[in-house]
Tab-separated table of N, CA and C in Angstrom:
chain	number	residue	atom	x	y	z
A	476	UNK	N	0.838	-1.173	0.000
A	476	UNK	CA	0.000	0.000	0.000
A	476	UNK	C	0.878	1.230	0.000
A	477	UNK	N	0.463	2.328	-0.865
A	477	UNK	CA	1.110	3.546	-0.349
A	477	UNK	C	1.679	3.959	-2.185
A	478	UNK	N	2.158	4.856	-2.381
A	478	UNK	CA	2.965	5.430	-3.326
A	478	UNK	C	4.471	5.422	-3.290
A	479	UNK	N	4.647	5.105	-4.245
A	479	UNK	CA	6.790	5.347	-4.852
A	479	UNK	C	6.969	6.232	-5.649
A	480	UNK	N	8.023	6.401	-5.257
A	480	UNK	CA	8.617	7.164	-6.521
A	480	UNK	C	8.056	9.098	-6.978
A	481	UNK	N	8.136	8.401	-7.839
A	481	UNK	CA	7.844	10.277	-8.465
A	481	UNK	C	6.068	10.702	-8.789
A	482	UNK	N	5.190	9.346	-8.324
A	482	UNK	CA	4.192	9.448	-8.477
A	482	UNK	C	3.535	10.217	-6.859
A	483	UNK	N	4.832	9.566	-5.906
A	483	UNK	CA	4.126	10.059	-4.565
A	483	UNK	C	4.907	11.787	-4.298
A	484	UNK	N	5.577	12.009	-5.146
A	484	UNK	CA	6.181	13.336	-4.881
A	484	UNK	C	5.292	14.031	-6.001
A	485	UNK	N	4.332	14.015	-6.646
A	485	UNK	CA	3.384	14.510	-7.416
A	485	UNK	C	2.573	14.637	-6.513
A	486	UNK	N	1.612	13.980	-5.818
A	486	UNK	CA	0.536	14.112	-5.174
A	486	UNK	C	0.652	14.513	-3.639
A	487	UNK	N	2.070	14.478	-3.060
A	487	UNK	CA	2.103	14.522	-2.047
A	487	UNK	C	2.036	16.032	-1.594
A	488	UNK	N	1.792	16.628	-0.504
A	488	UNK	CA	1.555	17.785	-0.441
A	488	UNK	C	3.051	18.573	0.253
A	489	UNK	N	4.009	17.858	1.018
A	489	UNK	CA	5.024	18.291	1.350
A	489	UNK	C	5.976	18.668	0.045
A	490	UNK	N	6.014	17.750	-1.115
A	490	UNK	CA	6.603	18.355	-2.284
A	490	UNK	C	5.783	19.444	-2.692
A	491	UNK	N	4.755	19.353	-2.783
A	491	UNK	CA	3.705	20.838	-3.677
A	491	UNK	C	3.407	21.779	-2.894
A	492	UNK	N	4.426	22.002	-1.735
A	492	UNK	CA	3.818	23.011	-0.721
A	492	UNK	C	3.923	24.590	-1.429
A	493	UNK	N	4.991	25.021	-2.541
A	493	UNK	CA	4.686	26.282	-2.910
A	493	UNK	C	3.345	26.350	-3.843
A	494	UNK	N	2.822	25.383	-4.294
A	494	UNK	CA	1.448	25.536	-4.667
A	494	UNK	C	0.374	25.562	-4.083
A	495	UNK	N	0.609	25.668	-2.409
A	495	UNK	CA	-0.431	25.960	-1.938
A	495	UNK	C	-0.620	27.460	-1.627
A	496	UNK	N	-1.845	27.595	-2.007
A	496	UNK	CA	-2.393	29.097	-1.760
A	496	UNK	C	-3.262	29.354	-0.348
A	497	UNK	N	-4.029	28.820	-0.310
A	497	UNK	CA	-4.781	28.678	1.152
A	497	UNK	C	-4.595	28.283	2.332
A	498	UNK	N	-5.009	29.005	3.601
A	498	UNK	CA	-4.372	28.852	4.832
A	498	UNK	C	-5.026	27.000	4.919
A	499	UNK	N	-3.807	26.120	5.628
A	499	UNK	CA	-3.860	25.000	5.957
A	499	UNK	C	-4.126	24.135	6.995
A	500	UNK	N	-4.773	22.782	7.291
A	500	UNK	CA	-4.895	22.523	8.747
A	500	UNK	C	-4.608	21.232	8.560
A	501	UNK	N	-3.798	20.862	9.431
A	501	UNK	CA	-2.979	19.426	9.487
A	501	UNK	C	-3.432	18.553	10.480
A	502	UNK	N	-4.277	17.795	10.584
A	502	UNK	CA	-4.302	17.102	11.896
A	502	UNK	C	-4.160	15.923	11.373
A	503	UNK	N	-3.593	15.265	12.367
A	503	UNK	CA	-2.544	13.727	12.064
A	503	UNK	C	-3.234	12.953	14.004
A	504	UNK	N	-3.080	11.925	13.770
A	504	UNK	CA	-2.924	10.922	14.718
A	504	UNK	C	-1.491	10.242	14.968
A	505	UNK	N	-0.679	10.493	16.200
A	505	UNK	CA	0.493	10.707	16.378
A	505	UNK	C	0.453	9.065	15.803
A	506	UNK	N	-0.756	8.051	16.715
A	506	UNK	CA	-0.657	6.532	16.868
A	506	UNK	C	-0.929	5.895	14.990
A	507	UNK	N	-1.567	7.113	13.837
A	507	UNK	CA	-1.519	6.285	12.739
A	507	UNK	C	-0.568	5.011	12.171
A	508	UNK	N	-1.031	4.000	11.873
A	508	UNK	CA	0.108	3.430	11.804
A	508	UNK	C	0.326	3.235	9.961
A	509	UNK	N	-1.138	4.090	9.212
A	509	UNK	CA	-1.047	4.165	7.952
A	509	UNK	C	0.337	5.313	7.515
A	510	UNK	N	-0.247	6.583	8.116
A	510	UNK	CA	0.204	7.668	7.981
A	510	UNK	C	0.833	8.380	9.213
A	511	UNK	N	2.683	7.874	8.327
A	511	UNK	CA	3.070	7.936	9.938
A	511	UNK	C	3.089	9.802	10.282
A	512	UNK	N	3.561	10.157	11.626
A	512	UNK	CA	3.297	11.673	11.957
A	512	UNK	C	4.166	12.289	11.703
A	513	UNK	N	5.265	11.898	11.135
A	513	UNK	CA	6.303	12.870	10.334
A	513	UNK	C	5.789	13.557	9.420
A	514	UNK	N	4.911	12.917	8.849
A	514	UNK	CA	4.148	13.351	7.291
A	514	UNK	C	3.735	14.923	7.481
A	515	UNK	N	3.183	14.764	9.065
A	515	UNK	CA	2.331	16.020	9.127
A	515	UNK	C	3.250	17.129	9.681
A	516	UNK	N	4.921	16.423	10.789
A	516	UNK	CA	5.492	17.566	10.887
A	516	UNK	C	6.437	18.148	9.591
A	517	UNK	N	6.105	17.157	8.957
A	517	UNK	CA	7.454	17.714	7.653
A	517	UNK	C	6.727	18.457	6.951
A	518	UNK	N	5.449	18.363	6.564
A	518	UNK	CA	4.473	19.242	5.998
A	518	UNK	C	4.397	20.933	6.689
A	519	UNK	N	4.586	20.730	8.393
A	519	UNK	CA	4.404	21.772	8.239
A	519	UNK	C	5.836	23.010	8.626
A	520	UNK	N	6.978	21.827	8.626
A	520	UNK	CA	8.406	22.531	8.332
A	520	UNK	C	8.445	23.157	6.807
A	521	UNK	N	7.625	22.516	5.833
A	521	UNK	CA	7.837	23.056	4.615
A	521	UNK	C	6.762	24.463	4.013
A	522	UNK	N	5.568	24.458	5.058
A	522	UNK	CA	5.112	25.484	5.352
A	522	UNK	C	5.587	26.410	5.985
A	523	UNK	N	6.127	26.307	7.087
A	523	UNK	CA	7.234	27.544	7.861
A	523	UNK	C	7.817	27.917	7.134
A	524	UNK	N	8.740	27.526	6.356
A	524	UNK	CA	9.722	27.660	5.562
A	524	UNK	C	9.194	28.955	4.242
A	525	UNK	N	8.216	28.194	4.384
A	525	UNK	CA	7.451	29.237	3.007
A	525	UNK	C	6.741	30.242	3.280
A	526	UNK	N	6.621	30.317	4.612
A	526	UNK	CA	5.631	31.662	5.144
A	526	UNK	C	3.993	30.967	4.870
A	527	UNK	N	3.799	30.249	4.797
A	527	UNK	CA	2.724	29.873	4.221
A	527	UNK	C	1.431	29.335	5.388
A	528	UNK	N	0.408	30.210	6.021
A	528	UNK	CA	-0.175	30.150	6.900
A	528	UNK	C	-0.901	28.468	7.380
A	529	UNK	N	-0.781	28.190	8.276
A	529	UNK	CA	-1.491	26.538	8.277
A	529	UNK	C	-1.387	26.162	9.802
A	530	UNK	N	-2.058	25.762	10.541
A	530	UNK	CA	-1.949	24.941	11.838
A	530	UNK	C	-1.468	23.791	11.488
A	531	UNK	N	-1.182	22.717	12.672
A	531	UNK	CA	-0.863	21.464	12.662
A	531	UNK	C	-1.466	21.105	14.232
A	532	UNK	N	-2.645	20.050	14.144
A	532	UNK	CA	-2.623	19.821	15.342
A	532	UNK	C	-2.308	18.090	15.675
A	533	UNK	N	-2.194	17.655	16.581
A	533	UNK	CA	-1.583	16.058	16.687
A	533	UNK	C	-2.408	15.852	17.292
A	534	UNK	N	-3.007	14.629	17.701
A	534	UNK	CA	-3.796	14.058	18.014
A	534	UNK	C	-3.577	12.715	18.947
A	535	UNK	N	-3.515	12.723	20.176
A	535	UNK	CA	-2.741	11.559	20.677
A	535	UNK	C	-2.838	10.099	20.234
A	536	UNK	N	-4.416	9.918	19.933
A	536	UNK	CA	-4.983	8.557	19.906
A	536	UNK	C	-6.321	8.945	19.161
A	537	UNK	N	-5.933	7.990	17.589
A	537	UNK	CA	-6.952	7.961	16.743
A	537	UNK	C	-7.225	6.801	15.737
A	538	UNK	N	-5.864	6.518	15.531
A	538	UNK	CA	-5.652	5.929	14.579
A	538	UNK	C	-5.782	6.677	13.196
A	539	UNK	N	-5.371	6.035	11.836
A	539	UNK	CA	-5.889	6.570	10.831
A	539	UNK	C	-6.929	7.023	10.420
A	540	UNK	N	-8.312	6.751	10.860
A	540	UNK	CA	-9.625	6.998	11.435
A	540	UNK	C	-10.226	7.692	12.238
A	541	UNK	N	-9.598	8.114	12.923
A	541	UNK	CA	-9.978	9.314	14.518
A	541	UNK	C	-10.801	8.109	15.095
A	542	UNK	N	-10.948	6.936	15.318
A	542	UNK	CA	-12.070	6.093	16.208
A	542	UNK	C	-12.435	6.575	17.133
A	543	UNK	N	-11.913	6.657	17.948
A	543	UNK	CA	-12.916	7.340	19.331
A	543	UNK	C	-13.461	8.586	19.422
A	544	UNK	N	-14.230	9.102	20.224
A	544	UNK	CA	-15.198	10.120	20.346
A	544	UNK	C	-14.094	11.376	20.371
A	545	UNK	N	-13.522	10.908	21.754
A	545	UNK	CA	-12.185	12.114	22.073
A	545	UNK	C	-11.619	12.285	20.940
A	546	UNK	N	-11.091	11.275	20.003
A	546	UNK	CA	-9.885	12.311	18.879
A	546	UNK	C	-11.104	13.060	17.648
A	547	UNK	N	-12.607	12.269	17.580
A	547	UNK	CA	-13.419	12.723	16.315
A	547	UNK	C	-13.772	13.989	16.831
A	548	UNK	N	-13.711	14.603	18.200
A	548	UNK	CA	-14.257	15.696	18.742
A	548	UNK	C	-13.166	17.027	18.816
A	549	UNK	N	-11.842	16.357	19.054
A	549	UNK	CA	-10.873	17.322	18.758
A	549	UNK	C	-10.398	17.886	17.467
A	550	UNK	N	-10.991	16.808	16.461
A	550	UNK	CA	-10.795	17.003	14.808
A	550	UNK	C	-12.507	17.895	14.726
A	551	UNK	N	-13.417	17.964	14.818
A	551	UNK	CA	-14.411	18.976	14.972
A	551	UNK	C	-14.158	20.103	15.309
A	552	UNK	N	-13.840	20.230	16.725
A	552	UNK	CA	-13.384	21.645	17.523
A	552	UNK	C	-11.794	22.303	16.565
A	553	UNK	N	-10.872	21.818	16.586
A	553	UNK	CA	-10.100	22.252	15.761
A	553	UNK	C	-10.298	22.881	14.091
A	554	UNK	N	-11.392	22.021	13.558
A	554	UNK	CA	-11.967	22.326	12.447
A	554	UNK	C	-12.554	23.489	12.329
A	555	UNK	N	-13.365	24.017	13.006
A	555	UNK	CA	-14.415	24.399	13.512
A	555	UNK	C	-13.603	25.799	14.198
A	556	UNK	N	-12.718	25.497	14.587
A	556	UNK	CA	-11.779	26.770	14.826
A	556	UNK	C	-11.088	27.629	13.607
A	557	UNK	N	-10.239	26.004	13.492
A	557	UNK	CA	-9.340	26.749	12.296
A	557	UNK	C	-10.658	27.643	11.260
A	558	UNK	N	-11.340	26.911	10.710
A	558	UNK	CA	-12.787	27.725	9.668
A	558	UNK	C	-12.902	28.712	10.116
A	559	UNK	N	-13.383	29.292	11.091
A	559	UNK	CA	-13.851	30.407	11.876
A	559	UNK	C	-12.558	31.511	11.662
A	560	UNK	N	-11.383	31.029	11.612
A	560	UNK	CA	-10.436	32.238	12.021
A	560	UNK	C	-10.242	32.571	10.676
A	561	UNK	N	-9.888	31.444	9.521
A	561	UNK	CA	-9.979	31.744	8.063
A	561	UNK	C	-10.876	32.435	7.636
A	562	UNK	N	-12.319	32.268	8.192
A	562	UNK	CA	-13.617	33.327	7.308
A	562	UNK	C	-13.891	34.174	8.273
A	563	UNK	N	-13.462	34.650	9.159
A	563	UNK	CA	-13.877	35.581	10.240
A	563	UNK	C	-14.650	35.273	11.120
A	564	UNK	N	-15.373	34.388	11.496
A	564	UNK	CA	-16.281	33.552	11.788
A	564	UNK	C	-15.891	33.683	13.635
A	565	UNK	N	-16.529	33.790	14.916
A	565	UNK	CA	-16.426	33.888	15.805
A	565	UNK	C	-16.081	32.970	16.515
């Protein structure tokens, strides 16, 4: 499972980070064992780097899925934040 090569540096978003235009929100599950959590801090070293506005939040326990209530509720509230500060939203 997963991507190689030059197909996963096409789609991946840490290579295409100067093509992003819009402020970003990263939330990762530290415990993924699909998607490990480097993904999400290297993503957002390559955002720093670029000036390029974006949160990152981690998530202790979710799995690739957010399963439990606690991580699906912190991916809401974070959502739900980050949106609000992007559209002005209270």
């Amino acid at each position: 499972m997963g991507l190689d090569g030059e197909r996963s540096k096409s789609v991946s978003p840490v290579h295409r980070a100067d093509d992003i235009e819009a402020p970003f929100l990263i939330i990762q599950s530290e415990d993924d064992v699909r998607v490990q959590s480097y993904n999400a801090t290297d993503l957002a070293r390559a955002l720093d780097r670029r000036d390029k506005p974006h949160k990152i939040v981690m998530v202790p326990r979710g799995g690739h899925s957010m399963f439990d209530a606690a991580s699906r509720e912190t991916v809401l509230i974070e959502t739900e934040q980050f949106l609000a500060s992007c559209l002005g939203g209270d």
